[in-house]
Structures are given as structure tokens and as C-alpha cells.
Amino acid sequence: MSDSLLGQVALSYSPMIDRQRTVSATRLTVFPLQPGAELDAAGLLEEVAGVWPEGGGQVSLNVVSENLLTGLLQAQPTPNVMIEIPAFMAGDEAHTQAIQDLHARGSTLLIKGRPLRELPREVLPCFRYSIVDLADDRRVGETAPAAGFTRSIGYVQSGVNTLVDMEASFARGAVAVLGWPMDDAIAHSSVSKEKDPKAATPDLQVMVELIHRVDQQEPIEKLEDTLRRDPTLAFKLMRYINSPAFGLSVEISSFRHAIMMLGYSRLKRWLALLLATGSKDANLKPVMFAAVRRGMLMEELVRNLGDEEMRNELFICGVFSLLDRMFKQPFSDLLSTIPVPERVYQALADESGPYAPYCTLVRAVEGNALDAIREACDGLFTDPAEINRGLLRALAKAAQLDA
């Protein structure tokens, strides 16, 4: 995607969650900043391939531009790139041949929205999934799947706000839900922890103690003694550090080796990541997914502006930005037990300071509202192209971490 195109669009993303609470695909939404602008479909696919290469994870392109989407119909996406086609375009005979050709080339197509008229017969077999908003779903309340077009193919449910709605969607036959009822999932997890405290995170006390010791730059022997109390934590730490996202040229074989190679400052950021992704609750998987991507996005936004200290702080700020809801404690209390830099504390506990606008932006790009993204960009005084580059780099790194 050329810099020119990156400056003409706004990007946002959301997860597609399957029955196992796994992120089965990422939905990338592309908004034109100027309605009717001519946008480059080949450039979009080139940039998408840099994040989701052929054979890698799946991405669903939700393009809010008719001319760009028309260009995509003439292109040849890799098999892991799904294309969402609005019902009004699917029902337009002017696009019938292009849809058939794209399907014949092996692309996965999704129909989005309710058709206002019967679709051409030859178009129906081209769609593998439909996207059905909960508010428009006429099957709500059914106890068993009903016959009909939207039952003849798999469907993805959007507009789900509670775990009850999500469970009902899966019971009706949904293959996935779009987005995630994050606050409801966190509340449900908190109730589960009250009933069964053993279902909580890996030993939180060990993790917080280790962060304190790293923050104080204590001798390696003391850090190793602390880590031995939680072998699961040690394993996950080694897995993260040796992931492609970390970019090391040698394999880290021990905690001592990690400190020698990384230093205390870089190690602390990965301990922060472990703290935010340590829950065993399946309903919190997508929340942890969001925390990782927030941290990486906030870091990438200042890759060309800030120094290493600022990048590390913004990474921790993003990763920690959901801890208050995950642990059901206000940040003012939570951060009294976990050492964080002052600028991170200001952003999370007081919603102030130089990092607060970055928090606003990461929340905006998780949504589906162009106005919110525009406002967040204005708050950072940053060019949209630079924000889009940072978002795509962050999604690519996060995909490597998931590998």
C-alpha cells in the first residue's frame, strides 16, 4: 500500500471469535477519508499480505468504499484473505461475473447485510459465510436452526454485547462472532474467580514480585529463585522471548541468558505482557488478544519519534490498559502494587499526561466508527498515514507472537 493510499484511508480492526473463544480471523476495516476517492486495490492487498501472508492467519476485508471494493473484485487475493461484499452489491447483476470469477479463483467471500431483493441464482454458491447483525437476525428465539438461505451457509454474528447473546448465537449455528463482549466477559470471569480462586491467573504474587525485582535490578540469582516458584511462568517467558516478534538472532536458553541479552528494561516489558495474558479463563482470550495489540500499537506509533524508554513505556501502558477490568480494581489501587513509570500511571489512573491520547487512539481503532478515529488522530497531531503504518506493523508483530 503506497504512502499516498495510507494517507487516504483510516483503518480499524476487530477479532472474529469462534466457539473455542479463539481468534479465528481478524477483520480489517478500511474507511476512505474522502468519499468517492479513487483507491488502489492492488496496493491494499500488497500491504495486507505483509501482515497476513499466504499460509498465515486469516483476515476479512471490510472495505467501506464501493470503488475500492469493485477493484478488489477484479484482483486475486491469497486464499487466507476473505472479502466482505455488501448485499446491495451482491444483488447487482453488474457485479455477478466478477463475484463468480473471484470465487472461482479460490477466494472466500462473505455477504454482509440483508439483501433487499432475491440474489441472482448463480451468485448464491459463491458465498461461504454471511454476516448477520444480532438486531436484524430473524432467528433470535429459535431453538433449532431453520431452513433458508442464511442457514445454507455458515454465518458470523455481529452486534453481540453479552456472553448470553454470544452463547445463543453459537446455539443457533453461528460459526463465529464479530468483535467481543469484552466488559461482560471480564465481569463473568470475575464471578468465576470468586467461586473458584484457583481458576485465576498464574501465580500473580510471583509475577508481581518478579516485576518488582526486575524494576530494582536485583541480582540474577534472586530473580531466578523467584521464577522457580512458577515453572509455567518461566516457560511462557521463554516462549515469548524466543518468538519471531522479538527479533533475536539467537535462541534464549535460560532466564539468566535472557537478562544478559535483553537487560532489565526490555525484560520488564515482557513480564508486563505475561501479567496481562496469564489468565486461564477461555472467555478472556480475546481480552488478552486486545491487550497485546494495544501494547504493540502504542509502541509502533512512536517508533520513529520516541527513544527506547518512551517505546517501552507505551508498550507497557497499552498492555496494562485492560488490567483494571480484568482484576476488577481501579488503576489507582492496582498500580500501587505494580511498579510503572509516572507517565504510564497518569494515562491509566488519571487519563491524563502525554500518553493519554495514545490510549484514546488504540480504543478508537478497535471500533467501527470513522469519526472516533479521526478525532483520536487529531488528538495526537499525527498524519493518518503514519498511524496506519503503525497499526499494520503492530498487527504483523502480534501475528508473529501468536504463531
XYZ file of N, CA, C and O in Angstrom, residues 277-402:
504
model
N -1.584 -11.453 30.101
C -2.066 -12.568 29.272
C -2.016 -13.898 30.015
O -2.022 -14.961 29.391
N -1.995 -13.835 31.355
C -1.809 -15.051 32.121
C -3.077 -15.787 32.508
O -3.006 -16.869 33.076
N -4.246 -15.230 32.216
C -5.481 -15.875 32.653
C -5.733 -17.178 31.908
O -5.462 -17.293 30.715
N -6.273 -18.169 32.627
C -6.646 -19.449 32.028
C -8.118 -19.474 31.619
O -8.593 -20.481 31.090
N -8.838 -18.393 31.875
C -10.257 -18.317 31.543
C -10.414 -18.165 30.021
O -9.935 -17.202 29.429
N -11.100 -19.114 29.386
C -11.265 -19.080 27.932
C -11.965 -17.814 27.474
O -11.669 -17.287 26.388
N -12.904 -17.289 28.276
C -13.634 -16.091 27.875
C -12.752 -14.844 27.853
O -13.147 -13.814 27.299
N -11.572 -14.928 28.478
C -10.679 -13.773 28.484
C -9.635 -13.836 27.371
O -8.839 -12.915 27.228
N -9.635 -14.889 26.568
C -8.663 -14.980 25.466
C -8.721 -13.757 24.552
O -7.683 -13.171 24.224
N -9.914 -13.344 24.092
C -9.951 -12.167 23.215
C -9.548 -10.870 23.929
O -9.077 -9.930 23.288
N -9.751 -10.808 25.253
C -9.323 -9.626 26.012
C -7.798 -9.565 26.023
O -7.197 -8.491 25.831
N -7.168 -10.710 26.218
C -5.707 -10.757 26.191
C -5.186 -10.441 24.794
O -4.156 -9.788 24.631
N -5.912 -10.910 23.773
C -5.603 -10.578 22.386
C -5.557 -9.059 22.215
O -4.631 -8.503 21.607
N -6.553 -8.377 22.760
C -6.625 -6.913 22.636
C -5.480 -6.241 23.378
O -4.889 -5.271 22.888
N -5.136 -6.745 24.570
C -4.072 -6.135 25.370
C -2.729 -6.188 24.641
O -1.976 -5.207 24.617
N -2.431 -7.328 24.020
C -1.168 -7.466 23.291
C -1.115 -6.474 22.136
O -0.107 -5.788 21.934
N -2.183 -6.373 21.380
C -2.189 -5.489 20.218
C -2.166 -4.024 20.627
O -1.565 -3.199 19.936
N -2.796 -3.686 21.735
C -2.704 -2.305 22.216
C -1.265 -1.930 22.529
O -0.788 -0.850 22.152
N -0.569 -2.816 23.239
C 0.814 -2.511 23.585
C 1.687 -2.340 22.367
O 2.489 -1.397 22.275
N 1.549 -3.252 21.421
C 2.384 -3.178 20.228
C 2.046 -1.973 19.358
O 2.928 -1.358 18.762
N 0.762 -1.611 19.293
C 0.390 -0.439 18.513
C 0.943 0.834 19.140
O 1.508 1.694 18.441
N 0.804 0.981 20.448
C 1.288 2.197 21.100
C 2.797 2.337 20.929
O 3.321 3.436 20.721
N 3.509 1.216 20.986
C 4.953 1.257 20.749
C 5.262 1.668 19.316
O 6.140 2.508 19.067
N 4.550 1.094 18.356
C 4.831 1.376 16.952
C 4.527 2.823 16.576
O 5.151 3.382 15.677
N 3.569 3.428 17.251
C 3.197 4.805 16.925
C 4.329 5.794 17.181
O 4.341 6.891 16.611
N 5.279 5.426 18.035
C 6.399 6.336 18.322
C 7.731 5.734 17.902
O 8.779 6.193 18.339
N 7.684 4.714 17.049
C 8.939 4.069 16.656
C 9.900 5.061 16.021
O 11.117 4.973 16.220
N 9.383 6.011 15.254
C 10.251 6.973 14.581
C 10.342 8.305 15.319
O 10.981 9.230 14.828
N 9.699 8.383 16.491
C 9.652 9.655 17.212
C 10.335 9.587 18.571
O 11.113 10.462 18.940
N 10.002 8.554 19.337
C 10.471 8.489 20.712
C 11.727 7.668 20.863
O 12.145 6.936 19.969
N 12.338 7.775 22.048
C 13.503 6.967 22.347
C 13.051 5.613 22.885
O 11.859 5.336 23.016
N 14.008 4.739 23.198
C 13.671 3.387 23.640
C 12.865 3.408 24.941
O 11.944 2.605 25.120
N 13.182 4.322 25.835
C 12.441 4.405 27.097
C 10.966 4.711 26.842
O 10.075 4.090 27.428
N 10.707 5.647 25.936
C 9.325 6.003 25.623
C 8.597 4.839 24.958
O 7.441 4.546 25.281
N 9.271 4.149 24.059
C 8.643 2.992 23.404
C 8.294 1.911 24.417
O 7.197 1.333 24.372
N 9.217 1.617 25.330
C 8.949 0.605 26.346
C 7.795 1.005 27.252
O 6.947 0.184 27.621
N 7.740 2.278 27.616
C 6.668 2.750 28.499
C 5.313 2.669 27.805
O 4.314 2.271 28.412
N 5.264 3.055 26.538
C 3.993 2.996 25.816
C 3.548 1.548 25.599
O 2.349 1.245 25.635
N 4.507 0.650 25.387
C 4.168 -0.768 25.273
C 3.496 -1.249 26.565
O 2.434 -1.877 26.540
N 4.106 -0.957 27.698
C 3.545 -1.364 28.987
C 2.197 -0.698 29.223
O 1.253 -1.320 29.718
N 2.074 0.561 28.831
C 0.815 1.289 29.003
C -0.312 0.593 28.247
O -1.414 0.378 28.779
N -0.059 0.208 27.005
C -1.080 -0.471 26.224
C -1.418 -1.846 26.769
O -2.587 -2.217 26.875
N -0.401 -2.618 27.127
C -0.615 -3.963 27.654
C -1.388 -3.932 28.965
O -2.230 -4.797 29.228
N -1.121 -2.921 29.795
C -1.786 -2.818 31.101
C -3.161 -2.137 31.020
O -3.874 -2.080 32.020
N -3.540 -1.638 29.857
C -4.725 -0.779 29.774
C -6.037 -1.488 30.072
O -7.068 -0.822 30.251
N -6.036 -2.824 30.141
C -7.257 -3.568 30.477
C -7.174 -4.248 31.842
O -8.104 -4.941 32.241
N -6.067 -4.047 32.548
C -5.898 -4.738 33.831
C -6.946 -4.340 34.862
O -7.343 -5.153 35.702
N -7.392 -3.094 34.830
C -8.360 -2.664 35.846
C -9.641 -3.465 35.727
O -10.248 -3.853 36.733
N -10.052 -3.743 34.489
C -11.276 -4.525 34.302
C -11.025 -6.013 34.520
O -11.874 -6.728 35.048
N -9.844 -6.490 34.148
C -9.550 -7.906 34.338
C -9.455 -8.284 35.814
O -9.895 -9.364 36.216
N -8.904 -7.386 36.620
C -8.736 -7.678 38.039
C -9.766 -6.980 38.916
O -9.724 -7.112 40.144
N -10.698 -6.243 38.262
C -11.790 -5.573 38.995
C -11.255 -4.674 40.105
O -11.745 -4.674 41.228
N -10.225 -3.908 39.767
C -9.663 -2.931 40.707
C -9.401 -1.638 39.953
O -8.999 -1.685 38.781
N -9.608 -0.491 40.601
C -9.234 0.760 39.935
C -7.725 0.814 39.752
O -6.961 0.241 40.545
N -7.297 1.503 38.705
C -5.866 1.593 38.448
C -5.111 2.212 39.622
O -3.965 1.854 39.892
N -5.731 3.140 40.325
C -5.049 3.778 41.450
C -4.650 2.759 42.508
O -3.594 2.893 43.150
N -5.473 1.720 42.698
C -5.135 0.654 43.649
C -4.194 -0.368 43.012
O -3.199 -0.788 43.622
N -4.509 -0.760 41.794
C -3.749 -1.810 41.122
C -2.294 -1.396 40.929
O -1.365 -2.183 41.169
N -2.083 -0.162 40.525
C -0.731 0.287 40.215
C 0.056 0.673 41.460
O 1.233 1.039 41.361
N -0.585 0.599 42.610
C 0.166 0.785 43.860
C 0.953 -0.473 44.208
O 1.877 -0.435 45.025
N 0.595 -1.601 43.594
C 1.298 -2.864 43.847
C 2.207 -3.257 42.687
O 3.054 -4.127 42.844
N 2.013 -2.637 41.531
C 2.823 -2.957 40.349
C 3.579 -1.700 39.949
O 2.963 -0.678 39.635
N 4.897 -1.735 39.945
C 5.660 -0.526 39.612
C 5.537 -0.164 38.140
O 5.793 -0.989 37.257
N 5.108 1.056 37.856
C 5.045 1.559 36.487
C 5.603 2.971 36.460
O 5.557 3.686 37.469
N 6.111 3.424 35.317
C 6.599 4.797 35.208
C 5.472 5.805 35.435
O 4.294 5.507 35.221
N 5.843 7.003 35.821
C 4.860 8.028 36.154
C 3.942 8.347 34.985
O 2.739 8.524 35.151
N 4.490 8.410 33.767
C 3.657 8.746 32.607
C 2.630 7.647 32.317
O 1.525 7.933 31.846
N 2.985 6.410 32.611
C 2.039 5.306 32.454
C 0.943 5.413 33.504
O -0.245 5.238 33.200
N 1.341 5.713 34.727
C 0.347 5.884 35.803
C -0.636 6.995 35.460
O -1.848 6.846 35.625
N -0.134 8.121 34.987
C -1.011 9.244 34.638
C -2.044 8.829 33.587
O -3.231 9.136 33.713
N -1.600 8.136 32.554
C -2.508 7.760 31.472
C -3.572 6.782 31.938
O -4.748 6.905 31.579
N -3.193 5.795 32.757
C -4.118 4.740 33.149
C -4.984 5.132 34.340
O -6.199 4.891 34.344
N -4.388 5.731 35.352
C -5.132 6.039 36.575
C -5.882 7.361 36.484
O -6.988 7.490 37.027
N -5.304 8.335 35.795
C -5.898 9.678 35.760
C -6.407 10.079 34.372
O -7.002 11.149 34.231
N -6.134 9.252 33.344
C -6.477 9.582 31.965
C -5.935 10.956 31.591
O -6.619 11.785 30.990
N -4.680 11.182 31.965
C -4.023 12.463 31.700
C -2.589 12.198 31.268
O -2.160 11.051 31.145
N -1.847 13.277 31.038
C -0.449 13.144 30.694
C -0.236 12.890 29.214
O -1.179 12.771 28.429
N 1.031 12.771 28.812
C 1.360 12.679 27.379
C 0.913 11.381 26.710
O 0.834 11.326 25.476
N 0.649 10.325 27.482
C 0.275 9.047 26.873
C -1.235 8.854 26.735
O -1.684 7.919 26.060
N -2.023 9.728 27.328
C -3.486 9.574 27.283
C -4.031 9.579 25.846
O -4.907 8.772 25.525
N -3.551 10.456 24.960
C -4.080 10.425 23.578
C -3.806 9.109 22.859
O -4.583 8.699 21.995
N -2.711 8.447 23.205
C -2.420 7.153 22.587
C -3.433 6.103 23.043
O -3.855 5.245 22.255
N -3.831 6.159 24.310
C -4.867 5.250 24.820
C -6.183 5.478 24.088
O -6.899 4.525 23.759
N -6.503 6.742 23.838
C -7.729 7.062 23.108
C -7.692 6.473 21.703
O -8.679 5.918 21.216
N -6.542 6.571 21.056
C -6.430 6.066 19.696
C -6.578 4.546 19.633
O -7.297 4.022 18.773
N -5.920 3.810 20.537
C -5.999 2.350 20.443
C -7.430 1.865 20.678
O -7.855 0.868 20.098
N -8.186 2.591 21.509
C -9.594 2.218 21.688
C -10.381 2.517 20.415
O -11.276 1.758 20.027
N -10.052 3.620 19.750
C -10.795 4.011 18.540
C -10.602 3.001 17.412
O -11.559 2.661 16.715
N -9.384 2.507 17.222
C -9.147 1.596 16.099
C -9.656 0.189 16.389
O -9.630 -0.673 15.499
N -10.115 -0.069 17.600
C -10.793 -1.334 17.898
C -12.281 -1.239 17.584
O -12.990 -2.250 17.657
N -12.741 -0.066 17.251
C -14.156 0.134 16.969
C -14.445 0.135 15.488
O -13.647 -0.300 14.663
N -15.595 0.683 15.152
C -16.005 0.689 13.738
C -16.607 2.044 13.383
O -17.569 2.129 12.635
N -15.993 3.102 13.951
C -16.527 4.452 13.754
C -15.431 5.370 13.230
O -14.439 5.625 13.921
N -15.591 5.841 12.016
C -14.594 6.702 11.401
C -14.406 7.992 12.187
O -13.276 8.466 12.356
N -15.500 8.588 12.682
C -15.390 9.858 13.405
C -14.503 9.726 14.638
O -13.712 10.625 14.950
N -14.622 8.611 15.358
C -13.806 8.407 16.556
C -12.328 8.293 16.187
O -11.457 8.809 16.906
N -12.026 7.643 15.072
C -10.637 7.513 14.632
C -10.093 8.880 14.218
O -8.970 9.252 14.565
N -10.902 9.638 13.470
C -10.476 10.992 13.068
C -10.143 11.846 14.297
O -9.110 12.532 14.337
N -11.029 11.822 15.277
C -10.835 12.635 16.476
C -9.576 12.215 17.230
O -8.820 13.054 17.718
N -9.347 10.911 17.314
C -8.159 10.416 18.000
C -6.886 10.813 17.261
O -5.882 11.173 17.881
N -6.911 10.758 15.940
C -5.760 11.196 15.138
C -5.476 12.673 15.365
O -4.314 13.087 15.507
N -6.531 13.470 15.405
C -6.362 14.907 15.648
C -5.751 15.152 17.022
O -4.949 16.074 17.198
N -6.129 14.318 18.007
C -5.607 14.480 19.364
C -4.115 14.203 19.452
O -3.434 14.711 20.344
N -3.601 13.397 18.528
C -2.171 13.088 18.514
C -1.392 13.987 17.565
O -0.154 13.921 17.523
N -2.101 14.803 16.781
C -1.457 15.651 15.774
C -0.558 14.799 14.862
O 0.569 15.185 14.536
N -1.076 13.641 14.481
C -0.302 12.692 13.679
C -0.999 12.432 12.360
O -2.220 12.332 12.305
N -0.215 12.321 11.297
C -0.745 12.052 9.969
C -1.396 10.666 9.931
O -0.837 9.698 10.481
N -2.564 10.530 9.304
C -3.213 9.214 9.222
C -2.319 8.134 8.621
O -2.377 6.977 9.032
N -1.485 8.496 7.648
C -0.603 7.504 7.035
C 0.339 6.905 8.063
O 0.605 5.697 8.056
N 0.864 7.726 8.963
C 1.789 7.233 9.981
C 1.071 6.317 10.966
O 1.612 5.295 11.392
N -0.162 6.663 11.313
C -0.940 5.813 12.215
C -1.257 4.480 11.552
O -1.148 3.415 12.172
N -1.619 4.511 10.275
C -1.916 3.269 9.561
C -0.686 2.379 9.446
O -0.773 1.156 9.589
N 0.474 2.992 9.184
C 1.703 2.201 9.126
C 1.969 1.540 10.470
O 2.348 0.368 10.540
N 1.780 2.300 11.571
C 1.999 1.746 12.900
C 1.047 0.614 13.207
O 1.435 -0.415 13.782
N -0.225 0.775 12.824
C -1.219 -0.270 13.085
C -0.854 -1.554 12.345
O -0.901 -2.655 12.911
N -0.485 -1.444 11.086
C -0.160 -2.637 10.309
C 1.104 -3.313 10.833
O 1.187 -4.544 10.883
N 2.102 -2.520 11.237
C 3.311 -3.115 11.822
C 2.969 -3.846 13.119
O 3.474 -4.944 13.381
N 2.103 -3.247 13.933
C 1.729 -3.863 15.206
C 0.970 -5.172 14.986
O 1.211 -6.169 15.676
N 0.044 -5.181 14.036
C -0.710 -6.396 13.757
C 0.208 -7.495 13.225
O 0.025 -8.675 13.538
N 1.213 -7.113 12.435
C 2.164 -8.096 11.916
C 2.984 -8.698 13.046
O 3.197 -9.921 13.114
N 3.468 -7.859 13.963
C 4.254 -8.373 15.086
C 3.416 -9.248 15.997
O 3.875 -10.288 16.488
N 2.185 -8.841 16.230
C 1.311 -9.634 17.091
C 1.009 -10.988 16.460
O 0.909 -12.009 17.161
N 0.872 -11.018 15.139
C 0.637 -12.284 14.446
C 1.838 -13.214 14.599
O 1.673 -14.432 14.747
N 3.045 -12.660 14.607
C 4.239 -13.469 14.829
C 4.258 -14.033 16.247
O 4.668 -15.169 16.476
N 3.800 -13.240 17.192
C 3.786 -13.683 18.584
C 2.789 -14.821 18.770
O 3.015 -15.726 19.572
N 1.692 -14.798 18.010
C 0.667 -15.837 18.119
C 1.102 -17.132 17.441
O 0.511 -18.181 17.677
